[in-house]
Every structure is written in structure tokens, then in C-alpha cells.
mmCIF file with all atom_site columns, N, CA and C in Angstrom:
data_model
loop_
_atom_site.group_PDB
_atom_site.id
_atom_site.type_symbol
_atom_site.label_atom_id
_atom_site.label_alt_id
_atom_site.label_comp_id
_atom_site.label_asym_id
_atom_site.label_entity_id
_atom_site.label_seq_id
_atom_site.pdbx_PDB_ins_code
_atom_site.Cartn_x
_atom_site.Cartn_y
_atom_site.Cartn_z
_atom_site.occupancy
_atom_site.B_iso_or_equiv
_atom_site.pdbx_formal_charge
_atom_site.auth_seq_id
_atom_site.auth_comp_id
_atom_site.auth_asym_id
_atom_site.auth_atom_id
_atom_site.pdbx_PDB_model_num
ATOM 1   N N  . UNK A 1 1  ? 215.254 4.074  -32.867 1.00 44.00 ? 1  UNK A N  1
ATOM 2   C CA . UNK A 1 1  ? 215.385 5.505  -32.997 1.00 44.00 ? 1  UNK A CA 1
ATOM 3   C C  . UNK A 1 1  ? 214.080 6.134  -33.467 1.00 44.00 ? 1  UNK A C  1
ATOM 4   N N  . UNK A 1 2  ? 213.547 5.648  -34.264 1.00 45.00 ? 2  UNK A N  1
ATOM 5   C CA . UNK A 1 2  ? 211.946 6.713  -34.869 1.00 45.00 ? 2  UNK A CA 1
ATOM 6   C C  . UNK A 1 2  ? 211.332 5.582  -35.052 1.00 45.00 ? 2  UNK A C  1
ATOM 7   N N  . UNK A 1 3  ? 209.768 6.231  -34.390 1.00 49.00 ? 3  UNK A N  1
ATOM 8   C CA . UNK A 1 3  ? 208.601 5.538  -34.023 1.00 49.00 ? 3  UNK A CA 1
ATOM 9   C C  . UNK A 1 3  ? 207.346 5.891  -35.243 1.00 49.00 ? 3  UNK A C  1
ATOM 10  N N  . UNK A 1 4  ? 206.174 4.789  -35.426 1.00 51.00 ? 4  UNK A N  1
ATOM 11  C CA . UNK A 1 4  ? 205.275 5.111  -36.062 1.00 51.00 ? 4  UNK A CA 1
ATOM 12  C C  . UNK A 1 4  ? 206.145 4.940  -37.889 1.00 51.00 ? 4  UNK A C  1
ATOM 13  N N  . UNK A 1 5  ? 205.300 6.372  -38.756 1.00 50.00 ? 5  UNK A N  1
ATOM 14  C CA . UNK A 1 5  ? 205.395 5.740  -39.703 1.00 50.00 ? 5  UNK A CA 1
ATOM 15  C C  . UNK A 1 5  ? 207.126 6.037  -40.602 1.00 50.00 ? 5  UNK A C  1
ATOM 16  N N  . UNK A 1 6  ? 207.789 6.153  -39.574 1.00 50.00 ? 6  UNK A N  1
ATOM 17  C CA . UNK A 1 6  ? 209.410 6.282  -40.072 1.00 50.00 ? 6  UNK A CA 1
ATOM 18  C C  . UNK A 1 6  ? 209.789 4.974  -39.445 1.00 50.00 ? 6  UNK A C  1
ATOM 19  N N  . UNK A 1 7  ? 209.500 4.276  -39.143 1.00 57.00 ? 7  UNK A N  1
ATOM 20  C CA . UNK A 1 7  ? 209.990 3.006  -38.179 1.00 57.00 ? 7  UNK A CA 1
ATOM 21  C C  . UNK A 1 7  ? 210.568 2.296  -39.625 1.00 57.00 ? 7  UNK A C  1
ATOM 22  N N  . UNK A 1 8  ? 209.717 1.978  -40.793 1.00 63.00 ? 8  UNK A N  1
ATOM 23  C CA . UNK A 1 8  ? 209.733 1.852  -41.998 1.00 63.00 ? 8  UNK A CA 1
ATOM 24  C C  . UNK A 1 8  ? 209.839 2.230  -42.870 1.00 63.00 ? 8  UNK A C  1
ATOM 25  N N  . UNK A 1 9  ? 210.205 3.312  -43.757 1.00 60.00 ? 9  UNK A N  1
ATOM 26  C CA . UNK A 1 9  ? 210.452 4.224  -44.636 1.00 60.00 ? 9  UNK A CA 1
ATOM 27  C C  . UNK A 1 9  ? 210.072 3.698  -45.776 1.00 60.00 ? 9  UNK A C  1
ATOM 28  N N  . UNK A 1 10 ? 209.046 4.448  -46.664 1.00 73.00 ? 10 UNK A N  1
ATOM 29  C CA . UNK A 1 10 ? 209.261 3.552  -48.039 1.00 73.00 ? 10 UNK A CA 1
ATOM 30  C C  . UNK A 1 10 ? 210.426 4.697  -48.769 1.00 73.00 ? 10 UNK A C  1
ATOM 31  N N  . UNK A 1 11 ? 209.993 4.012  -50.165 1.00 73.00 ? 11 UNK A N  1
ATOM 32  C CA . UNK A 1 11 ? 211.947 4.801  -50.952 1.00 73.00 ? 11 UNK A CA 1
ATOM 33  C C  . UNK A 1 11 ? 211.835 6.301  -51.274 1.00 73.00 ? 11 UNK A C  1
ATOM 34  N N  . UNK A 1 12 ? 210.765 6.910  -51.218 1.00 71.00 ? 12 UNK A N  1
ATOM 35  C CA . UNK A 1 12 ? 211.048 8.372  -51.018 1.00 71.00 ? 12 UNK A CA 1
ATOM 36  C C  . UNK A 1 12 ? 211.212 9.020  -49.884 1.00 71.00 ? 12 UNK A C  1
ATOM 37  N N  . UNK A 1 13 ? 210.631 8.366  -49.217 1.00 70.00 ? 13 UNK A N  1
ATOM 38  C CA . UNK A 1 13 ? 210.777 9.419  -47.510 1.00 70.00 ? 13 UNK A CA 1
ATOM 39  C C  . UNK A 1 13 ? 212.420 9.071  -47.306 1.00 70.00 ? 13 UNK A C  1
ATOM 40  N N  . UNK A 1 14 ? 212.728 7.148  -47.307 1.00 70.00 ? 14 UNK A N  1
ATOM 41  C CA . UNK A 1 14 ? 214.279 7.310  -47.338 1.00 70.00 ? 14 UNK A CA 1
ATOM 42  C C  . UNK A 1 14 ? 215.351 8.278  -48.152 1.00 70.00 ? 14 UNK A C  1
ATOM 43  N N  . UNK A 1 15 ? 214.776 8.796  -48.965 1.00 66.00 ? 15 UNK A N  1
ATOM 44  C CA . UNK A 1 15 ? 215.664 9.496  -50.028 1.00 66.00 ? 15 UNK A CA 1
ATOM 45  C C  . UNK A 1 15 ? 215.760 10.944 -49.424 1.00 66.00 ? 15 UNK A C  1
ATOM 46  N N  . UNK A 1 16 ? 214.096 11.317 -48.415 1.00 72.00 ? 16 UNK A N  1
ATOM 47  C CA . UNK A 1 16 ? 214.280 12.505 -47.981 1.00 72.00 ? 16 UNK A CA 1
ATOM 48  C C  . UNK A 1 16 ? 214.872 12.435 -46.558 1.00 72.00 ? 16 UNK A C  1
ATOM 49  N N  . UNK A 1 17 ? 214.841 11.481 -46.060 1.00 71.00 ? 17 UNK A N  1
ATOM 50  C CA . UNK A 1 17 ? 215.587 11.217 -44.656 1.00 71.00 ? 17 UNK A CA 1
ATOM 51  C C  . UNK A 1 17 ? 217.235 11.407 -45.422 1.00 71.00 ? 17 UNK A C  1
ATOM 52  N N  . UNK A 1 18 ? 217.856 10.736 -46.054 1.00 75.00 ? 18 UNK A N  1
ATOM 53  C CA . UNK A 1 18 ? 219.151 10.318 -46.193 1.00 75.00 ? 18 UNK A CA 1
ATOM 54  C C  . UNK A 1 18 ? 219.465 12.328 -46.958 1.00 75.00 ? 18 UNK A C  1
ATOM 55  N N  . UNK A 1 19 ? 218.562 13.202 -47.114 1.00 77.00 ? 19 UNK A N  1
ATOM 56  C CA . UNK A 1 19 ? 218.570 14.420 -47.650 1.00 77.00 ? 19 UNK A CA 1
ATOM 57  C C  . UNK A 1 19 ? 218.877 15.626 -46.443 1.00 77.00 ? 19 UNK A C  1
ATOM 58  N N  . UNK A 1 20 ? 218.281 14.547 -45.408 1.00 71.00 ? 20 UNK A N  1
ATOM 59  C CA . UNK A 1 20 ? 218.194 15.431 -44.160 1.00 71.00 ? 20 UNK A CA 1
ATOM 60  C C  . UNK A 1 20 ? 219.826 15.278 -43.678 1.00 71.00 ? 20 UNK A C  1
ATOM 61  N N  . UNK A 1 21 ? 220.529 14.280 -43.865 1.00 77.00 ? 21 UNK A N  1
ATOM 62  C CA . UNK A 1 21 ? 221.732 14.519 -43.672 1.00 77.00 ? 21 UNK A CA 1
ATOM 63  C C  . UNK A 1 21 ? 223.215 15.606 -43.701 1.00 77.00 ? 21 UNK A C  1
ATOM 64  N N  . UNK A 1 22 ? 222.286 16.103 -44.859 1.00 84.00 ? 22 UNK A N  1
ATOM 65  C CA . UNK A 1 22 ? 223.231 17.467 -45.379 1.00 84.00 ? 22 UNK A CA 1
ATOM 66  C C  . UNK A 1 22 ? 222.248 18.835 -45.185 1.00 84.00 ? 22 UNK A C  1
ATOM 67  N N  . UNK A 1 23 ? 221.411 18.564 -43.899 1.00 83.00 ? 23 UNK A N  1
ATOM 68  C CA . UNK A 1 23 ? 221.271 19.970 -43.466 1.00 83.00 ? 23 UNK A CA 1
ATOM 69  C C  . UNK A 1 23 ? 222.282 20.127 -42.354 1.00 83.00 ? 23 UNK A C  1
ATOM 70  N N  . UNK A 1 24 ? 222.955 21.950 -42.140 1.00 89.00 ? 24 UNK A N  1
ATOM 71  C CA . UNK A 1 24 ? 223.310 22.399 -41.400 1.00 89.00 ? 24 UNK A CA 1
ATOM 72  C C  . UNK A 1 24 ? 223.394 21.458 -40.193 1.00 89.00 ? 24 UNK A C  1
ATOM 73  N N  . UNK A 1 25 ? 224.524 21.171 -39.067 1.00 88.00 ? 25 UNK A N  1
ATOM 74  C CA . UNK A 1 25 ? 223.854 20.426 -37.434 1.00 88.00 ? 25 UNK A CA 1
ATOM 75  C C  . UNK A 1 25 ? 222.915 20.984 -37.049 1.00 88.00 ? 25 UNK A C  1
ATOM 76  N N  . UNK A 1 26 ? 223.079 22.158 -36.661 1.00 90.00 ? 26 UNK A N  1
ATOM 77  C CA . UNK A 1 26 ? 222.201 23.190 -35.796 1.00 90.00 ? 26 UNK A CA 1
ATOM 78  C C  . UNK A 1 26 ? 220.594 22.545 -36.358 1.00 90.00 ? 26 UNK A C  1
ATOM 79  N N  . UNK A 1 27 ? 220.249 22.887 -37.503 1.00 87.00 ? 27 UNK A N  1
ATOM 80  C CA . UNK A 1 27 ? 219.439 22.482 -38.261 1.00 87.00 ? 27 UNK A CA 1
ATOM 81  C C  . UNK A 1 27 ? 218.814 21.608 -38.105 1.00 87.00 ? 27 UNK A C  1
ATOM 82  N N  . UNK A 1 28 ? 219.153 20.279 -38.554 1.00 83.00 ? 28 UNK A N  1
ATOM 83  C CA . UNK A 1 28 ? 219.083 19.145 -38.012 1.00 83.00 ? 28 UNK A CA 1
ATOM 84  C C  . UNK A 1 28 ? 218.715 18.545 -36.854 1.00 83.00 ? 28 UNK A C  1
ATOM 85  N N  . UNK A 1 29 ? 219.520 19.351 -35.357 1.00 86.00 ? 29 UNK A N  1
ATOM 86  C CA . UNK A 1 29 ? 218.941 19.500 -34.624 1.00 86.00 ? 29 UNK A CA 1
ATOM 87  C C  . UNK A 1 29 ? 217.521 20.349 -33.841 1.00 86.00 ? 29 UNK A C  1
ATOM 88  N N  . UNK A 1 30 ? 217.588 21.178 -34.809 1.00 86.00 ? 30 UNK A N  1
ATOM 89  C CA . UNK A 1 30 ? 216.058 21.774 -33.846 1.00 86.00 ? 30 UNK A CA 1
ATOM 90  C C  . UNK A 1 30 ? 215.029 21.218 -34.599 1.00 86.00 ? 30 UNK A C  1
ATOM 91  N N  . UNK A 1 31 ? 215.152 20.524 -35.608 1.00 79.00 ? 31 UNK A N  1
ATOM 92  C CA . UNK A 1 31 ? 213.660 20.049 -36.231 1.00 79.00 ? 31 UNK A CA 1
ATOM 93  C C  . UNK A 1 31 ? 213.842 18.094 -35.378 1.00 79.00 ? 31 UNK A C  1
ATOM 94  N N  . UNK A 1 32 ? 214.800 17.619 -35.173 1.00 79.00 ? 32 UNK A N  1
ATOM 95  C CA . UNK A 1 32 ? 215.063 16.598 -34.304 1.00 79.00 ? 32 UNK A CA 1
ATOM 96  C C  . UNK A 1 32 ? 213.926 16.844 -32.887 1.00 79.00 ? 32 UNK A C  1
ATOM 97  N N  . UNK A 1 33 ? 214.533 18.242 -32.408 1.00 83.00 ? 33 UNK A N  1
ATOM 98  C CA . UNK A 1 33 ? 213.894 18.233 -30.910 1.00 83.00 ? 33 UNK A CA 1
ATOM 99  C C  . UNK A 1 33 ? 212.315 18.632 -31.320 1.00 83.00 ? 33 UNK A C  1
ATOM 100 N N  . UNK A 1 34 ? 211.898 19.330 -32.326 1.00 80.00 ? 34 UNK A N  1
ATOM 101 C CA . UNK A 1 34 ? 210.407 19.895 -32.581 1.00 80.00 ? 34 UNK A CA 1
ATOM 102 C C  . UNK A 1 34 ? 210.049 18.474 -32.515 1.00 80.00 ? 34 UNK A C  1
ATOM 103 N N  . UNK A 1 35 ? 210.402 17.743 -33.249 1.00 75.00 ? 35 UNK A N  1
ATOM 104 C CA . UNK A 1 35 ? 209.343 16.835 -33.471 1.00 75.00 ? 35 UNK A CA 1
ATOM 105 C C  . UNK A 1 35 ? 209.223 15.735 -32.170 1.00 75.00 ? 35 UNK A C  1
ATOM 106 N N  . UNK A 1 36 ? 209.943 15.898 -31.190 1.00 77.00 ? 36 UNK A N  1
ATOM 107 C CA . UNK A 1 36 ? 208.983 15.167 -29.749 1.00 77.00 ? 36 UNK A CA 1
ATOM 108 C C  . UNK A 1 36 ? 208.320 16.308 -29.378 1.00 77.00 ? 36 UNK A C  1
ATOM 109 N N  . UNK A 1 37 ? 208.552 17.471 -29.502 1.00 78.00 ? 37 UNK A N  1
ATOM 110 C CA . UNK A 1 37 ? 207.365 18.399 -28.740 1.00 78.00 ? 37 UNK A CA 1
ATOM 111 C C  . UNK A 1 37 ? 205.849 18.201 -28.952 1.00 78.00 ? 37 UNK A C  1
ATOM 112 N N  . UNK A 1 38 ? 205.338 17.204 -29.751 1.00 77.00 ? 38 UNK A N  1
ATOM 113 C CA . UNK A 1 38 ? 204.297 16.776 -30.249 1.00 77.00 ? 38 UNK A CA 1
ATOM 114 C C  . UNK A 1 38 ? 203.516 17.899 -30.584 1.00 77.00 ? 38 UNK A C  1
ATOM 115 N N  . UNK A 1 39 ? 201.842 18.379 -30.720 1.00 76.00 ? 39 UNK A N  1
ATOM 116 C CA . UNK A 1 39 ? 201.274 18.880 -31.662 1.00 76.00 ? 39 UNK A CA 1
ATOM 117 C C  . UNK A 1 39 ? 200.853 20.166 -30.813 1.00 76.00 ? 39 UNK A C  1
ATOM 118 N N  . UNK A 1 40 ? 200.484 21.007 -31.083 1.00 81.00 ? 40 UNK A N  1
ATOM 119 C CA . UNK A 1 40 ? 199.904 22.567 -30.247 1.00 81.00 ? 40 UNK A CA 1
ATOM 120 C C  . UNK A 1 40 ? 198.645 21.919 -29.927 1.00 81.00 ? 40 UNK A C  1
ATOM 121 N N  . UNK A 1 41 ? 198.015 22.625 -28.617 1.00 85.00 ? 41 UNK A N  1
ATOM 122 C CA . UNK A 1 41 ? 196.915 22.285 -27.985 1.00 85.00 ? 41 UNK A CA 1
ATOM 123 C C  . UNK A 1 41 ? 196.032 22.644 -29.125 1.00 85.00 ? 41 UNK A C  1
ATOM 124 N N  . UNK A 1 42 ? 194.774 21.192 -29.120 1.00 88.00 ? 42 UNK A N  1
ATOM 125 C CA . UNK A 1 42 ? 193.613 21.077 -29.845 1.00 88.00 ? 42 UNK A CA 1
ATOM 126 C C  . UNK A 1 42 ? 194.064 20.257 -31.478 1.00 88.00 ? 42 UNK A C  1
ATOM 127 N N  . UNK A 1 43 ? 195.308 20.693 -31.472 1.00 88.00 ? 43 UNK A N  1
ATOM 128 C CA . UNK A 1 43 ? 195.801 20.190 -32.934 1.00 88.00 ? 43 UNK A CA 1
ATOM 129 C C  . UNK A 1 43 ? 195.289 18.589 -33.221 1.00 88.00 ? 43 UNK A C  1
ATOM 130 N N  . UNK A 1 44 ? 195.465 18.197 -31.988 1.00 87.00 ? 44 UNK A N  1
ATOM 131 C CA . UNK A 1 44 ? 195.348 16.328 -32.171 1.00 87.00 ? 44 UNK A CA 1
ATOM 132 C C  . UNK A 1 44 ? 194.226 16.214 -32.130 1.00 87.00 ? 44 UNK A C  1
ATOM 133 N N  . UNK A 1 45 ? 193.090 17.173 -31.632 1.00 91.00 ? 45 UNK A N  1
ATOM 134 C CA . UNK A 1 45 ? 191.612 15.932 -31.708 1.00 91.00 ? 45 UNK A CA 1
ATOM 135 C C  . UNK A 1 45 ? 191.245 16.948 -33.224 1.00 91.00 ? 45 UNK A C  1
ATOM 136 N N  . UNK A 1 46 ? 191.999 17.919 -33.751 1.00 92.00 ? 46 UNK A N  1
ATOM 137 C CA . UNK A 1 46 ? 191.719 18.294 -35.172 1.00 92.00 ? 46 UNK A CA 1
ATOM 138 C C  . UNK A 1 46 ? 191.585 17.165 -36.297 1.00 92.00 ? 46 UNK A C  1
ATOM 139 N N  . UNK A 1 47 ? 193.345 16.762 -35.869 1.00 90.00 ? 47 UNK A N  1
ATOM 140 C CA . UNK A 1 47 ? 193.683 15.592 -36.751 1.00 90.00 ? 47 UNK A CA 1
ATOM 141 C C  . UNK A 1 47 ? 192.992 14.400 -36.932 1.00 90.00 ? 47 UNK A C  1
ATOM 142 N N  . UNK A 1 48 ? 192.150 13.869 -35.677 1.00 91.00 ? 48 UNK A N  1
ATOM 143 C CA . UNK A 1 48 ? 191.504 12.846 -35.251 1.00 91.00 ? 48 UNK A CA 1
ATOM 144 C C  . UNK A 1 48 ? 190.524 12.948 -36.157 1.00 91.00 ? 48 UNK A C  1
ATOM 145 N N  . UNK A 1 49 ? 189.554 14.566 -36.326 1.00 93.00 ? 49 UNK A N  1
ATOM 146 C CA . UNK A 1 49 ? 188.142 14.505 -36.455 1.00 93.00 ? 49 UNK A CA 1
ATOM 147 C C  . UNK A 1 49 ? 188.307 14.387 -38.314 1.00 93.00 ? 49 UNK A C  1
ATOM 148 N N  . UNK A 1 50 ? 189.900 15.149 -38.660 1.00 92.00 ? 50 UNK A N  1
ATOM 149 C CA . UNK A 1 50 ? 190.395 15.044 -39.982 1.00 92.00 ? 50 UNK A CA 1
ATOM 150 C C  . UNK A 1 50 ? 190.233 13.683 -40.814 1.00 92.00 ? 50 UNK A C  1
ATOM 151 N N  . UNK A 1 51 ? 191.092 12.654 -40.319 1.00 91.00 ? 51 UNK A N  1
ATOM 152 C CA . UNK A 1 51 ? 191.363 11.523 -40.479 1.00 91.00 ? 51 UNK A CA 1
ATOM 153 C C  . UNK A 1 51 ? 189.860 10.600 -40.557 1.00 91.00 ? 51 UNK A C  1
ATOM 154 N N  . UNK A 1 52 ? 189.189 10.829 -39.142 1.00 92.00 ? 52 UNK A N  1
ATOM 155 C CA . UNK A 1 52 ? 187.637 10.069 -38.877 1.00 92.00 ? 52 UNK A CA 1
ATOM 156 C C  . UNK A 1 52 ? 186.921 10.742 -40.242 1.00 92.00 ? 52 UNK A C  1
ATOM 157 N N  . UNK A 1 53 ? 186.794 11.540 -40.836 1.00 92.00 ? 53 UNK A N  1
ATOM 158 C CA . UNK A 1 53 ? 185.742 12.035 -41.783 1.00 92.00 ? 53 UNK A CA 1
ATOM 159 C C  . UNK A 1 53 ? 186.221 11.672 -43.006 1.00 92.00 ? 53 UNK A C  1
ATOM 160 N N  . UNK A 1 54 ? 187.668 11.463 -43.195 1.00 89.00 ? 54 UNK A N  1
ATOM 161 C CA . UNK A 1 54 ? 188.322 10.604 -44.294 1.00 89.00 ? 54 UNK A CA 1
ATOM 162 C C  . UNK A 1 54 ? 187.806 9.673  -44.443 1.00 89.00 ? 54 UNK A C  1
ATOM 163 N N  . UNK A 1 55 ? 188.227 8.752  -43.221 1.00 90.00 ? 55 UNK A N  1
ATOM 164 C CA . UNK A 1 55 ? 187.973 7.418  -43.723 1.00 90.00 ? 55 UNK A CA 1
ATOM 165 C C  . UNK A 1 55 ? 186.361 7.012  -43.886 1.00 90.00 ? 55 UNK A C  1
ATOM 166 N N  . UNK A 1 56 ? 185.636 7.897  -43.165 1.00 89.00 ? 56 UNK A N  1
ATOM 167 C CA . UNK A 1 56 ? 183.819 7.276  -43.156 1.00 89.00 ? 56 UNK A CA 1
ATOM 168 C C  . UNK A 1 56 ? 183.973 7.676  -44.683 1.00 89.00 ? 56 UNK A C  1
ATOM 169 N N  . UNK A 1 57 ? 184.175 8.896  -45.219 1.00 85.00 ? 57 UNK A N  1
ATOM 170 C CA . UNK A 1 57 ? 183.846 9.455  -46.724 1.00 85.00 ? 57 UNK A CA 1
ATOM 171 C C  . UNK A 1 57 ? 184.503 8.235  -47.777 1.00 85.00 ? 57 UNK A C  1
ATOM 172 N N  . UNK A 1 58 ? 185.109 7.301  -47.263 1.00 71.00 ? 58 UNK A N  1
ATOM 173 C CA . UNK A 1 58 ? 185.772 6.533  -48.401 1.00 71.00 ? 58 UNK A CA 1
ATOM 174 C C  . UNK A 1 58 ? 184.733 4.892  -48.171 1.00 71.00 ? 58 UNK A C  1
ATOM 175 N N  . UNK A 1 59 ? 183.749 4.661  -47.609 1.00 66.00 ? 59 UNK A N  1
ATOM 176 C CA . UNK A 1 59 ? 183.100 3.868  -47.064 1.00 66.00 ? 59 UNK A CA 1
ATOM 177 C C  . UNK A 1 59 ? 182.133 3.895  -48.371 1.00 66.00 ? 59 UNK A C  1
#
């Protein structure tokens, strides 16, 4: 069912997953479908250049 870093949950995200249970259906469902719509154009090579300047700065 969920890919990447929910595949594994550590014990807070489980606590906020098992939180997500008692939202509204409706609810539940449209943040379900947002999240395959993946990211707004340009967002991902943002994140990329985000992440790349992280990790060189921790070098």
C-alpha cells in the first residue's frame, strides 16, 4: 500500500498515521488522492537542488 519512506514508519509517524484514521472519509480521501498527484511543476528539481546542498554542507 505506501511506498518510500511510509513503507516503514518509525513510532511517531505511526502514531500520526493511526491519527489519520479519525479524520472525516471525505477527508481522508482527498489527501489519499493528493498525494499520487505528485509535486507542482519545477517543485522536484527544487527539492533535488534542496536536499544536494544539504548533504554537500554536511561534508
Amino acid at each position: 500500500m505506501y511506498k518510500g519512506a511510509l513503507a516503514k514508519p518509525d513510532q511517531a509517524t505511526a502514531v500520526e498515521l493511526s491519527r489519520a484514521r479519525e479524520l472525516p472519509p471525505e477527508m481522508r480521501e482527498e489527501l489519499l488522492q493528493s498525494a499520487d498527484e505528485g509535486y507542482p511543476e519545477g517543485y522536484e528539481s527544487l527539492l533535488k537542488n534542496y536536499f544536494k546542498a544539504l548533504s554537500e554542507s554536511e561534508r
